[in-house]
Amino acid sequence: MLRALLLENLHPQARTILEAAGFEVTTRTGALDEAELVEALKGVNLLGIRSKTHVSEAALAAAPDLMAIGAYCIGTNQIDLQAAASRGVATFNAPFSNTRSVVEVAIAEIIALTRRLTEFDRAMHDGVWNKSATGAHEVRGRTLGIVGYGNIGTQLSVLAENLGMSVVFYDTSEKLSLGNARRADSLDEVLEVADVVTLHVDGRGGNAGLFGAQQFARMRPGAVFLNLSRGFVVDYTALRDAIVSGHLSGAAVDVFPVEPKRKGDPFDSELRGLPNVILTPHTGGSTEEAQEAIGQFVSNKLRDYVATGSTTLSVNLPNLALDRLPGAHRLAYLHRNVPGVLAAVNATLAEHGVNIEGQLLGTRGDIGYVVTDAGAYVDPAVVEALAARPESVRMRLLS
């Protein structure tokens, strides 16, 4: 029986789906450090994590049985994707499942900060009645600046317009504007016109330190800032200075450069205690609806990869999905992307009298992937011959 290890308190659907597919599933509520992960991965075929567990090259090297990793979240920067690919370990994430949850919390925070609800709430809990309109504004008629116009940024754009906001966005890639949103030519252009700036960039290394003192200084006086993307993108000391000086009127932060690994662990930040600042523990996508959808989506991807070899939406392997022919015997062959591999696969099958019913080849960087459906029983000698080739990464006979 194949084994799956699920960490970080994943939704029960993740376990249910894998158990129904015949996996022996072990779950743990917290994240693991590298040494703990190396020990836990012994004999494990599937690994499920969220954002706190880092899967390093060393951990992968110590897990020869590992076939696939599921990131039950959007980000995959916690996984060494290249090292995983080089060992034939497919990686899947959930790029869409929690989009709505993040968008809704962004809208809620934009309204709360613009109305200064956090300060009114704190005063009331302290027993102070401070009825005042000073510094409180409607969001209607104000400008929202979105940095990163992907799945979350685009949906946020549509909802913000429905609230009567104008939207300007900046993205390094070419993106189609939705509704009346206007594309800015530079980040500085967004900062100079926006009343609210919200970050929705991905975890690529080039985004580290994207937002610092220079960017905060360019924002409009009294503007509001949100970061629900990645903690390492923002200099939070600079953000603190902008809040304390009064240049910014408020901020909401959901992600931090260093985050506690387990629920209940202590948390500290230079942003604690600041007025009109909302701090949340990386829960932008943490609704019951989103976590259930993520649990279903990623577990289905892992199950299908093991059963059929499908790599559709894999973030580190060539994306292939070959329709399964009734009675066919499928070979899934991950290999170094070098010339002549397809010819070698077909020649080996021909030598053993195996007819090819269907076949797909795809490449992604240094990795190639050939999925072949054979019309007859495949002798183990075929598998052994292909696995022994110098370019071989992982060879699987699926039926």
mmCIF file of C-alpha atoms in Angstrom, residues 190-388:
data_model
loop_
_atom_site.group_PDB
_atom_site.id
_atom_site.type_symbol
_atom_site.label_atom_id
_atom_site.label_comp_id
_atom_site.label_asym_id
_atom_site.label_seq_id
_atom_site.Cartn_x
_atom_site.Cartn_y
_atom_site.Cartn_z
ATOM 1 C CA VAL A 190 0.290 53.265 -9.121
ATOM 2 C CA LEU A 191 1.763 54.613 -5.887
ATOM 3 C CA GLU A 192 1.293 58.226 -6.890
ATOM 4 C CA VAL A 193 -2.438 57.958 -7.692
ATOM 5 C CA ALA A 194 -3.801 55.246 -5.374
ATOM 6 C CA ASP A 195 -5.624 55.860 -2.100
ATOM 7 C CA VAL A 196 -5.237 52.169 -1.307
ATOM 8 C CA VAL A 197 -2.310 49.991 -2.450
ATOM 9 C CA THR A 198 -2.608 46.226 -2.182
ATOM 10 C CA LEU A 199 0.045 43.633 -3.064
ATOM 11 C CA HIS A 200 -0.842 40.340 -4.765
ATOM 12 C CA VAL A 201 2.493 39.210 -6.197
ATOM 13 C CA ASP A 202 3.881 35.686 -6.277
ATOM 14 C CA GLY A 203 6.779 34.183 -4.356
ATOM 15 C CA ARG A 204 9.511 34.364 -6.991
ATOM 16 C CA GLY A 205 12.878 35.474 -5.643
ATOM 17 C CA GLY A 206 12.875 38.630 -7.748
ATOM 18 C CA ASN A 207 10.026 40.021 -5.650
ATOM 19 C CA ALA A 208 12.070 40.024 -2.432
ATOM 20 C CA GLY A 209 12.299 43.536 -1.029
ATOM 21 C CA LEU A 210 9.906 44.873 -3.656
ATOM 22 C CA PHE A 211 8.361 47.350 -1.224
ATOM 23 C CA GLY A 212 10.489 49.505 1.078
ATOM 24 C CA ALA A 213 11.005 53.062 2.303
ATOM 25 C CA GLN A 214 11.268 54.474 -1.210
ATOM 26 C CA GLN A 215 7.942 52.986 -2.277
ATOM 27 C CA PHE A 216 6.134 54.050 0.910
ATOM 28 C CA ALA A 217 7.440 57.590 0.448
ATOM 29 C CA ARG A 218 5.933 57.681 -3.051
ATOM 30 C CA MET A 219 2.480 56.721 -1.796
ATOM 31 C CA ARG A 220 -0.086 59.454 -1.316
ATOM 32 C CA PRO A 221 -0.295 61.022 2.173
ATOM 33 C CA GLY A 222 -3.038 59.287 4.140
ATOM 34 C CA ALA A 223 -3.095 56.246 1.861
ATOM 35 C CA VAL A 224 -3.721 52.700 3.065
ATOM 36 C CA PHE A 225 -1.439 49.701 2.412
ATOM 37 C CA LEU A 226 -2.240 45.960 2.294
ATOM 38 C CA ASN A 227 0.015 42.939 1.908
ATOM 39 C CA LEU A 228 -1.707 39.579 1.516
ATOM 40 C CA SER A 229 0.963 38.100 -0.761
ATOM 41 C CA ARG A 230 4.403 37.184 0.668
ATOM 42 C CA GLY A 231 6.145 38.380 3.807
ATOM 43 C CA PHE A 232 9.584 38.851 2.269
ATOM 44 C CA VAL A 233 8.219 41.304 -0.291
ATOM 45 C CA VAL A 234 7.908 44.190 2.210
ATOM 46 C CA ASP A 235 10.302 46.013 4.555
ATOM 47 C CA TYR A 236 8.089 46.131 7.619
ATOM 48 C CA THR A 237 10.374 48.483 9.512
ATOM 49 C CA ALA A 238 9.834 50.992 6.721
ATOM 50 C CA LEU A 239 6.088 50.355 6.926
ATOM 51 C CA ARG A 240 6.166 51.018 10.658
ATOM 52 C CA ASP A 241 7.976 54.301 10.073
ATOM 53 C CA ALA A 242 5.363 55.338 7.487
ATOM 54 C CA ILE A 243 2.531 54.605 9.924
ATOM 55 C CA VAL A 244 4.168 56.252 12.941
ATOM 56 C CA SER A 245 4.994 59.381 10.936
ATOM 57 C CA GLY A 246 1.380 59.632 9.775
ATOM 58 C CA HIS A 247 2.321 59.422 6.107
ATOM 59 C CA LEU A 248 0.113 56.313 5.816
ATOM 60 C CA SER A 249 -3.221 56.206 7.621
ATOM 61 C CA GLY A 250 -3.416 52.438 7.986
ATOM 62 C CA ALA A 251 -2.237 49.008 6.917
ATOM 63 C CA ALA A 252 -3.301 45.369 6.852
ATOM 64 C CA VAL A 253 -0.710 42.592 6.871
ATOM 65 C CA ASP A 254 -1.399 38.853 6.608
ATOM 66 C CA VAL A 255 2.083 37.517 5.806
ATOM 67 C CA PHE A 256 5.451 37.918 7.512
ATOM 68 C CA PRO A 257 9.109 37.139 6.695
ATOM 69 C CA VAL A 258 9.294 34.672 9.602
ATOM 70 C CA GLU A 259 6.103 33.006 10.764
ATOM 71 C CA PRO A 260 5.463 30.616 13.677
ATOM 72 C CA LYS A 261 5.285 26.997 12.582
ATOM 73 C CA ARG A 262 2.457 25.881 14.841
ATOM 74 C CA LYS A 263 -0.806 27.254 16.162
ATOM 75 C CA GLY A 264 -0.265 28.834 19.566
ATOM 76 C CA ASP A 265 3.429 29.613 19.034
ATOM 77 C CA PRO A 266 4.479 33.152 20.057
ATOM 78 C CA PHE A 267 4.429 35.895 17.435
ATOM 79 C CA ASP A 268 6.207 39.223 17.356
ATOM 80 C CA SER A 269 6.433 42.012 14.805
ATOM 81 C CA GLU A 270 7.475 45.641 14.624
ATOM 82 C CA LEU A 271 3.887 46.330 13.505
ATOM 83 C CA ARG A 272 2.234 45.255 16.749
ATOM 84 C CA GLY A 273 0.422 47.972 18.654
ATOM 85 C CA LEU A 274 0.273 50.482 15.808
ATOM 86 C CA PRO A 275 -2.955 52.488 15.245
ATOM 87 C CA ASN A 276 -5.268 51.420 12.418
ATOM 88 C CA VAL A 277 -3.139 48.368 11.581
ATOM 89 C CA ILE A 278 -4.772 44.967 11.073
ATOM 90 C CA LEU A 279 -2.531 41.938 11.638
ATOM 91 C CA THR A 280 -3.758 38.451 10.741
ATOM 92 C CA PRO A 281 -1.900 35.099 11.026
ATOM 93 C CA HIS A 282 -1.623 34.196 7.300
ATOM 94 C CA THR A 283 -5.352 33.517 7.113
ATOM 95 C CA GLY A 284 -6.204 35.395 3.914
ATOM 96 C CA GLY A 285 -7.264 32.161 2.224
ATOM 97 C CA SER A 286 -8.327 30.367 5.388
ATOM 98 C CA THR A 287 -12.053 29.962 5.123
ATOM 99 C CA GLU A 288 -13.776 26.625 5.530
ATOM 100 C CA GLU A 289 -14.982 26.857 1.931
ATOM 101 C CA ALA A 290 -11.508 27.563 0.555
ATOM 102 C CA GLN A 291 -9.777 24.892 2.622
ATOM 103 C CA GLU A 292 -12.305 22.276 1.558
ATOM 104 C CA ALA A 293 -11.871 23.258 -2.105
ATOM 105 C CA ILE A 294 -8.082 23.153 -1.754
ATOM 106 C CA GLY A 295 -8.196 19.773 -0.034
ATOM 107 C CA GLN A 296 -10.274 18.351 -2.870
ATOM 108 C CA PHE A 297 -8.324 19.963 -5.708
ATOM 109 C CA VAL A 298 -4.798 19.051 -4.620
ATOM 110 C CA SER A 299 -5.645 15.548 -3.403
ATOM 111 C CA ASN A 300 -7.370 14.822 -6.709
ATOM 112 C CA LYS A 301 -4.254 15.986 -8.550
ATOM 113 C CA LEU A 302 -2.021 13.731 -6.448
ATOM 114 C CA ARG A 303 -4.373 10.763 -6.860
ATOM 115 C CA ASP A 304 -4.606 11.231 -10.632
ATOM 116 C CA TYR A 305 -0.856 11.597 -11.030
ATOM 117 C CA VAL A 306 -0.204 8.311 -9.255
ATOM 118 C CA ALA A 307 -3.016 6.496 -11.067
ATOM 119 C CA THR A 308 -2.733 7.886 -14.605
ATOM 120 C CA GLY A 309 0.495 9.864 -14.805
ATOM 121 C CA SER A 310 -1.425 13.092 -15.504
ATOM 122 C CA THR A 311 0.680 16.176 -14.739
ATOM 123 C CA THR A 312 -1.879 18.813 -15.721
ATOM 124 C CA LEU A 313 -1.176 21.978 -13.672
ATOM 125 C CA SER A 314 1.998 20.558 -12.169
ATOM 126 C CA VAL A 315 4.294 23.479 -11.308
ATOM 127 C CA ASN A 316 7.580 21.677 -11.975
ATOM 128 C CA LEU A 317 7.036 18.969 -14.616
ATOM 129 C CA PRO A 318 5.849 19.038 -18.241
ATOM 130 C CA ASN A 319 2.054 19.181 -18.297
ATOM 131 C CA LEU A 320 0.636 16.070 -19.999
ATOM 132 C CA ALA A 321 -2.708 14.275 -19.889
ATOM 133 C CA LEU A 322 -3.088 11.330 -22.264
ATOM 134 C CA ASP A 323 -6.599 9.916 -22.616
ATOM 135 C CA ARG A 324 -6.600 6.375 -21.281
ATOM 136 C CA LEU A 325 -7.522 3.658 -23.763
ATOM 137 C CA PRO A 326 -9.462 0.662 -22.389
ATOM 138 C CA GLY A 327 -7.152 -2.235 -21.645
ATOM 139 C CA ALA A 328 -3.979 -0.241 -22.341
ATOM 140 C CA HIS A 329 -0.866 -0.617 -20.220
ATOM 141 C CA ARG A 330 0.642 2.760 -19.407
ATOM 142 C CA LEU A 331 4.289 3.672 -19.007
ATOM 143 C CA ALA A 332 5.200 7.045 -17.480
ATOM 144 C CA TYR A 333 8.831 7.932 -18.110
ATOM 145 C CA LEU A 334 10.490 11.032 -16.629
ATOM 146 C CA HIS A 335 13.906 11.704 -18.067
ATOM 147 C CA ARG A 336 16.587 14.280 -18.728
ATOM 148 C CA ASN A 337 15.681 16.466 -21.665
ATOM 149 C CA VAL A 338 18.247 15.153 -24.142
ATOM 150 C CA PRO A 339 17.905 14.140 -27.820
ATOM 151 C CA GLY A 340 16.844 10.636 -28.779
ATOM 152 C CA VAL A 341 14.779 9.619 -25.763
ATOM 153 C CA LEU A 342 11.517 9.093 -27.630
ATOM 154 C CA ALA A 343 13.276 6.985 -30.237
ATOM 155 C CA ALA A 344 14.880 4.911 -27.471
ATOM 156 C CA VAL A 345 11.530 4.318 -25.749
ATOM 157 C CA ASN A 346 9.885 3.224 -28.985
ATOM 158 C CA ALA A 347 12.820 1.062 -30.027
ATOM 159 C CA THR A 348 12.789 -0.712 -26.665
ATOM 160 C CA LEU A 349 9.068 -1.379 -26.939
ATOM 161 C CA ALA A 350 9.480 -2.641 -30.506
ATOM 162 C CA GLU A 351 12.271 -5.003 -29.460
ATOM 163 C CA HIS A 352 9.861 -6.609 -27.014
ATOM 164 C CA GLY A 353 6.985 -6.776 -29.479
ATOM 165 C CA VAL A 354 4.875 -4.115 -27.767
ATOM 166 C CA ASN A 355 2.598 -2.028 -29.990
ATOM 167 C CA ILE A 356 2.014 1.649 -29.119
ATOM 168 C CA GLU A 357 -1.651 2.691 -28.908
ATOM 169 C CA GLY A 358 -1.099 6.288 -27.760
ATOM 170 C CA GLN A 359 1.797 8.497 -26.767
ATOM 171 C CA LEU A 360 2.603 12.037 -25.627
ATOM 172 C CA LEU A 361 5.948 13.752 -25.067
ATOM 173 C CA GLY A 362 6.481 17.044 -23.280
ATOM 174 C CA THR A 363 9.500 18.930 -22.002
ATOM 175 C CA ARG A 364 10.005 21.598 -19.363
ATOM 176 C CA GLY A 365 13.498 22.939 -18.889
ATOM 177 C CA ASP A 366 15.856 20.068 -18.112
ATOM 178 C CA ILE A 367 13.064 17.491 -17.711
ATOM 179 C CA GLY A 368 11.203 15.490 -20.343
ATOM 180 C CA TYR A 369 8.166 13.282 -19.859
ATOM 181 C CA VAL A 370 6.897 10.506 -22.126
ATOM 182 C CA VAL A 371 3.552 8.833 -21.443
ATOM 183 C CA THR A 372 2.930 5.753 -23.562
ATOM 184 C CA ASP A 373 -0.066 3.428 -23.774
ATOM 185 C CA ALA A 374 0.873 -0.046 -24.935
ATOM 186 C CA GLY A 375 -1.663 -2.384 -26.483
ATOM 187 C CA ALA A 376 -0.374 -5.495 -24.737
ATOM 188 C CA TYR A 377 1.274 -6.668 -21.540
ATOM 189 C CA VAL A 378 4.568 -4.883 -20.920
ATOM 190 C CA ASP A 379 7.334 -7.212 -19.867
ATOM 191 C CA PRO A 380 9.247 -6.079 -16.735
ATOM 192 C CA ALA A 381 12.373 -6.205 -18.887
ATOM 193 C CA VAL A 382 11.087 -3.141 -20.771
ATOM 194 C CA VAL A 383 10.755 -1.175 -17.542
ATOM 195 C CA GLU A 384 14.189 -2.298 -16.396
ATOM 196 C CA ALA A 385 15.788 -1.365 -19.718
ATOM 197 C CA LEU A 386 14.319 2.144 -19.721
ATOM 198 C CA ALA A 387 15.022 2.745 -16.043
ATOM 199 C CA ALA A 388 18.653 1.771 -16.616
#
